[in-house]
CSV table of C-alpha atoms in Angstrom, one decimal:
chain,number,residue,atom,x,y,z
A,1,MET,CA,131.8,139.5,-22.6
A,2,LYS,CA,131.6,143.0,-24.0
A,3,ALA,CA,128.1,143.3,-22.8
A,4,VAL,CA,129.2,143.1,-19.1
A,5,GLY,CA,132.5,145.0,-19.7
A,6,LEU,CA,134.9,142.1,-18.9
A,7,ASP,CA,138.3,142.0,-20.6
A,8,VAL,CA,140.3,138.7,-21.2
A,9,GLN,CA,142.2,138.9,-17.9
A,10,ALA,CA,139.1,139.6,-15.9
A,11,ILE,CA,137.4,136.6,-17.4
A,12,GLN,CA,140.4,134.4,-16.6
A,13,ASP,CA,140.6,135.6,-13.0
A,14,PHE,CA,136.8,135.0,-12.6
A,15,GLN,CA,137.2,131.4,-14.0
A,16,THR,CA,140.1,130.7,-11.7
A,17,LYS,CA,138.5,132.0,-8.6
A,18,PHE,CA,135.2,130.2,-9.0
A,19,MET,CA,136.7,127.1,-10.7
A,20,ILE,CA,134.7,127.6,-13.9
A,21,SER,CA,136.0,126.0,-17.1
A,22,ASN,CA,133.6,127.8,-19.4
A,23,LEU,CA,132.1,131.2,-18.9
A,24,THR,CA,128.9,131.7,-20.9
A,25,CYS,CA,126.8,134.8,-21.4
A,26,PRO,CA,124.0,133.9,-23.8
A,27,ASN,CA,122.7,136.6,-26.2
A,28,VAL,CA,119.1,137.3,-26.8
A,29,ASP,CA,118.1,135.7,-30.2
A,30,LYS,CA,117.8,138.1,-33.0
A,31,GLU,CA,114.3,136.8,-33.7
A,32,VAL,CA,113.2,137.7,-30.2
A,33,GLN,CA,114.9,141.2,-30.4
A,34,GLN,CA,113.1,141.9,-33.7
A,35,LEU,CA,109.8,140.9,-32.2
A,36,MET,CA,110.4,143.1,-29.2
A,37,LYS,CA,111.1,146.1,-31.5
A,38,LYS,CA,107.9,145.5,-33.4
A,39,ALA,CA,105.9,145.2,-30.1
A,40,ASP,CA,107.3,148.5,-28.9
A,41,LYS,CA,105.5,150.2,-31.8
A,42,LEU,CA,102.1,148.9,-30.8
A,43,SER,CA,99.9,150.8,-28.4
A,44,SER,CA,97.9,148.2,-26.6
A,45,LEU,CA,98.8,145.1,-24.6
A,46,ARG,CA,96.2,143.1,-26.5
A,47,GLU,CA,98.0,143.9,-29.8
A,48,LYS,CA,101.3,142.9,-28.3
A,49,TYR,CA,99.9,139.6,-27.1
A,50,ASN,CA,98.4,138.9,-30.5
A,51,LEU,CA,101.7,139.7,-32.2
A,52,HIS,CA,103.7,137.4,-29.9
A,53,ILE,CA,101.3,134.4,-30.2
A,54,THR,CA,100.9,134.7,-34.0
A,55,THR,CA,104.7,135.2,-34.6
A,56,SER,CA,105.5,132.1,-32.4
A,57,LEU,CA,103.5,130.0,-34.9
A,58,THR,CA,106.1,130.7,-37.6
A,59,PHE,CA,109.0,129.2,-35.7
A,60,ASP,CA,110.0,125.9,-34.2
A,61,GLY,CA,112.3,124.7,-31.4
A,62,ASP,CA,113.5,127.0,-28.7
A,63,ILE,CA,112.7,130.2,-30.6
A,64,ARG,CA,109.0,129.2,-30.7
A,65,LYS,CA,109.1,128.4,-27.0
A,66,LYS,CA,110.7,131.7,-26.1
A,67,LEU,CA,108.0,133.6,-28.1
A,68,GLU,CA,105.3,131.5,-26.5
A,69,ILE,CA,106.6,132.2,-23.0
A,70,LEU,CA,106.5,136.0,-23.8
A,71,ALA,CA,103.0,135.6,-25.2
A,72,ALA,CA,102.0,133.8,-21.9
A,73,VAL,CA,103.3,136.8,-20.0
A,74,TYR,CA,101.3,139.2,-22.1
A,75,LYS,CA,98.3,137.0,-21.9
A,76,ASN,CA,98.3,137.5,-18.1
A,77,PHE,CA,98.6,141.2,-18.6
A,78,VAL,CA,95.5,141.2,-20.8
A,79,PHE,CA,93.2,138.4,-19.4
A,80,LYS,CA,94.5,137.9,-15.8
A,81,LYS,CA,95.1,141.4,-14.6
A,82,ASN,CA,93.7,140.6,-11.1
A,83,ASP,CA,96.1,137.7,-10.7
A,84,VAL,CA,99.1,139.7,-11.7
A,85,ASN,CA,98.1,142.8,-9.6
A,86,SER,CA,97.2,140.7,-6.5
A,87,TRP,CA,100.3,138.5,-6.4
A,88,LYS,CA,101.3,140.0,-3.0
A,89,THR,CA,98.2,138.5,-1.3
A,90,MET,CA,98.6,135.1,-3.0
A,91,SER,CA,100.0,132.0,-1.4
A,92,GLU,CA,103.2,130.6,-2.8
A,93,TRP,CA,101.3,127.7,-4.3
A,94,SER,CA,98.8,130.1,-6.1
A,95,ILE,CA,101.7,132.1,-7.6
A,96,ILE,CA,103.3,128.9,-8.9
A,97,ILE,CA,100.0,127.6,-10.4
A,98,LYS,CA,98.8,130.9,-11.8
A,99,LEU,CA,102.1,132.4,-13.1
A,100,TRP,CA,105.1,130.0,-13.2
A,101,VAL,CA,103.5,126.8,-14.3
A,102,ASN,CA,102.7,128.0,-17.9
A,103,ILE,CA,106.3,129.0,-18.4
A,104,PHE,CA,107.8,125.7,-17.3
A,105,GLU,CA,105.2,123.7,-19.3
A,106,ILE,CA,106.4,125.5,-22.4
A,107,LEU,CA,110.0,125.3,-21.5
A,108,PHE,CA,110.0,121.5,-21.2
A,109,GLU,CA,107.3,120.9,-23.7
A,110,GLU,CA,107.9,117.9,-26.1
A,111,GLU,CA,111.0,116.8,-24.2
A,112,ASP,CA,111.4,113.4,-22.7
A,113,TYR,CA,112.4,114.3,-19.2
A,114,ILE,CA,111.0,116.0,-16.2
A,115,ARG,CA,112.4,117.7,-13.2
A,116,ALA,CA,110.3,118.1,-10.0
A,117,THR,CA,110.3,121.5,-8.3
A,118,LYS,CA,110.8,121.1,-4.6
A,119,GLU,CA,109.3,123.4,-1.9
A,120,ASP,CA,112.4,124.4,0.1
A,121,ALA,CA,116.1,124.9,-0.4
A,122,ALA,CA,117.2,121.9,1.6
A,123,LYS,CA,115.2,119.5,-0.6
A,124,VAL,CA,116.4,121.2,-3.7
A,125,LEU,CA,120.1,120.8,-2.7
A,126,VAL,CA,119.5,117.2,-1.6
A,127,GLU,CA,118.0,116.5,-5.0
A,128,ALA,CA,121.1,118.1,-6.7
A,129,LYS,CA,123.4,116.0,-4.4
A,130,THR,CA,121.5,112.8,-5.4
A,131,ILE,CA,121.8,113.6,-9.1
A,132,LEU,CA,125.5,114.3,-8.7
A,133,ASN,CA,126.1,111.0,-6.8
A,134,SER,CA,124.0,109.1,-9.3
A,135,LEU,CA,126.0,110.4,-12.3
A,136,SER,CA,129.3,109.5,-10.6
A,137,GLN,CA,128.1,106.0,-9.7
A,138,TYR,CA,126.4,105.3,-13.0
A,139,HIS,CA,129.5,106.3,-15.1
A,140,ASN,CA,131.9,104.8,-12.6
A,141,LEU,CA,133.8,108.1,-12.2
A,142,ASP,CA,136.8,108.6,-10.0
A,143,LEU,CA,137.1,111.4,-7.5
A,144,GLN,CA,138.8,113.9,-9.9
A,145,GLU,CA,136.3,113.2,-12.6
A,146,THR,CA,133.4,113.6,-10.2
A,147,LYS,CA,134.8,117.0,-9.1
A,148,ASN,CA,134.3,118.2,-12.7
A,149,ILE,CA,130.6,117.6,-12.6
A,150,LYS,CA,128.3,120.5,-11.6
A,151,VAL,CA,124.5,120.0,-11.1
A,152,VAL,CA,122.2,123.0,-11.4
A,153,VAL,CA,118.8,123.2,-9.6
A,154,GLY,CA,116.2,125.9,-9.3
A,155,GLN,CA,114.0,127.2,-6.5
A,156,PHE,CA,111.1,129.6,-6.9
A,157,CYS,CA,109.6,131.6,-4.1
A,158,GLY,CA,106.9,134.2,-4.9
A,159,LEU,CA,107.8,136.0,-8.1
A,160,LYS,CA,111.5,135.3,-7.8
A,161,GLY,CA,113.4,132.3,-9.1
A,162,GLU,CA,117.0,131.4,-8.1
A,163,PHE,CA,119.4,128.8,-9.3
A,164,LYS,CA,122.2,127.0,-7.5
A,165,GLN,CA,124.9,124.6,-8.6
A,166,ILE,CA,126.4,122.0,-6.4
A,167,ARG,CA,129.8,120.2,-6.9
A,168,LEU,CA,131.9,117.8,-5.0
A,169,VAL,CA,135.2,119.2,-3.6
A,170,ALA,CA,136.3,116.3,-1.4
A,171,PRO,CA,134.8,112.9,-0.4
A,172,GLY,CA,131.6,113.7,1.4
A,173,ALA,CA,132.1,117.5,1.0
A,174,TYR,CA,129.9,119.5,-1.4
A,175,MET,CA,130.2,123.2,-2.4
A,176,VAL,CA,127.1,125.2,-3.3
A,177,ASP,CA,127.4,128.3,-5.6
A,178,LYS,CA,124.8,130.6,-7.0
A,179,TRP,CA,124.2,130.0,-10.7
A,180,GLY,CA,123.2,132.9,-13.0
A,181,GLY,CA,121.0,135.7,-11.8
A,182,THR,CA,117.7,136.0,-10.0
A,183,ILE,CA,114.7,135.7,-12.4
A,184,LYS,CA,111.6,137.7,-11.5
A,185,TYR,CA,108.2,137.1,-13.1
A,186,PRO,CA,107.1,140.3,-14.9
A,187,ILE,CA,104.0,141.9,-13.4
A,188,ASN,CA,104.0,144.8,-15.8
A,189,GLU,CA,105.2,145.6,-19.3
A,190,ARG,CA,108.2,147.6,-18.0
A,191,MET,CA,109.6,144.4,-16.5
A,192,VAL,CA,109.3,142.4,-19.8
A,193,ASP,CA,112.6,143.8,-21.2
A,194,THR,CA,114.5,142.5,-18.2
A,195,PHE,CA,112.7,139.2,-18.3
A,196,VAL,CA,113.8,138.7,-21.9
A,197,ASP,CA,117.4,138.7,-20.9
A,198,LYS,CA,116.7,136.2,-18.1
A,199,LEU,CA,114.7,134.0,-20.6
A,200,GLU,CA,118.1,133.0,-22.1
A,201,GLN,CA,119.2,131.8,-18.7
A,202,LEU,CA,116.1,129.6,-18.4
A,203,PHE,CA,117.0,127.9,-21.6
A,204,VAL,CA,120.6,127.3,-20.6
A,205,PHE,CA,119.1,125.7,-17.4
A,206,LYS,CA,116.8,123.6,-19.5
A,207,ASP,CA,119.6,122.3,-21.7
A,208,ASP,CA,121.7,121.4,-18.6
A,209,ILE,CA,118.8,119.5,-17.1
A,210,LEU,CA,118.1,117.6,-20.3
A,211,LYS,CA,121.8,116.7,-20.7
A,212,LYS,CA,122.0,115.3,-17.2
A,213,ALA,CA,118.7,113.5,-17.6
A,214,GLU,CA,120.0,111.9,-20.7
A,215,ASN,CA,122.9,110.5,-18.8
A,216,LEU,CA,120.7,109.2,-16.0
A,217,LYS,CA,117.8,107.9,-18.0
A,218,GLY,CA,119.2,104.4,-18.6
A,219,ARG,CA,120.0,104.0,-14.9
A,220,LEU,CA,116.6,105.2,-13.7
A,221,LEU,CA,114.8,102.8,-15.9
A,222,GLU,CA,116.6,99.7,-14.5
A,223,ASP,CA,114.6,97.4,-12.3
A,224,ASP,CA,116.6,97.1,-9.0
A,225,SER,CA,114.1,94.8,-7.4
A,226,LEU,CA,115.4,91.6,-5.9
A,227,PHE,CA,112.2,89.9,-7.0
A,228,GLY,CA,110.8,89.1,-10.4
A,229,SER,CA,112.1,90.0,-13.8
A,230,GLN,CA,115.3,92.1,-14.1
A,231,SER,CA,114.0,93.7,-17.3
A,232,THR,CA,113.8,97.5,-17.5
A,233,THR,CA,110.7,99.3,-16.5
A,234,GLU,CA,108.5,101.0,-19.1
A,235,ASP,CA,109.7,104.4,-20.1
A,236,GLN,CA,107.1,106.9,-19.0
A,237,SER,CA,107.1,110.7,-19.6
A,238,PHE,CA,105.3,113.1,-17.3
A,239,LEU,CA,105.9,116.1,-19.6
A,240,LYS,CA,103.2,118.0,-21.4
A,241,LYS,CA,103.0,116.9,-25.0
A,242,LYS,CA,102.2,119.6,-27.6
A,243,ARG,CA,99.1,118.8,-29.5
A,244,THR,CA,99.4,119.5,-33.3
A,245,THR,CA,96.5,119.8,-35.6
């Protein structure tokens, strides 16, 4: 909280106003900070890309993923300059495929769950509402318990990504709030420092998605067909699996 200048009373007021039980401001991992300092001492983008990709090989888990995401950004600076510099003339689909996809492949790599990215805000919020309702029904929650559930979804348009959370405030009435800050894909080295801070937000988002997917997984695998066997369907994963050698 010191990073954003909030005292204890301000934090409590913020939590009361927005009905937030836990206020979290994740810090940038020391491993990432140390790597950024080393990269600042290098003169070329190619050297910085090599540093990020080789350093990522020495870590596991989320630290490795964060370094790989930064390496993917520098890779575009080095090998895909035209794509980065011409983003204003690209279609939304091209921006997603050429810039965002690599980040989310790494983010959800080796996990057992997948979250589809929708094309417009309405579909994104409908998806969140469906997840919220499914969690409530699957766990047989009452109204008050359901009110405590918040579902976070993301939408990406151009270089910007925004997240929203939806919650139930009354039967049939849902409240939508902004979640976190806007994330912008870096198109030059100057923007990487800001992106590093937002990288932590992406991983909080990932953890929230996986937690809710864990809760829903059993229900989604059930065979609700009125015909044939009532056994569960085969558990399929659509996520990229990391190949090890």
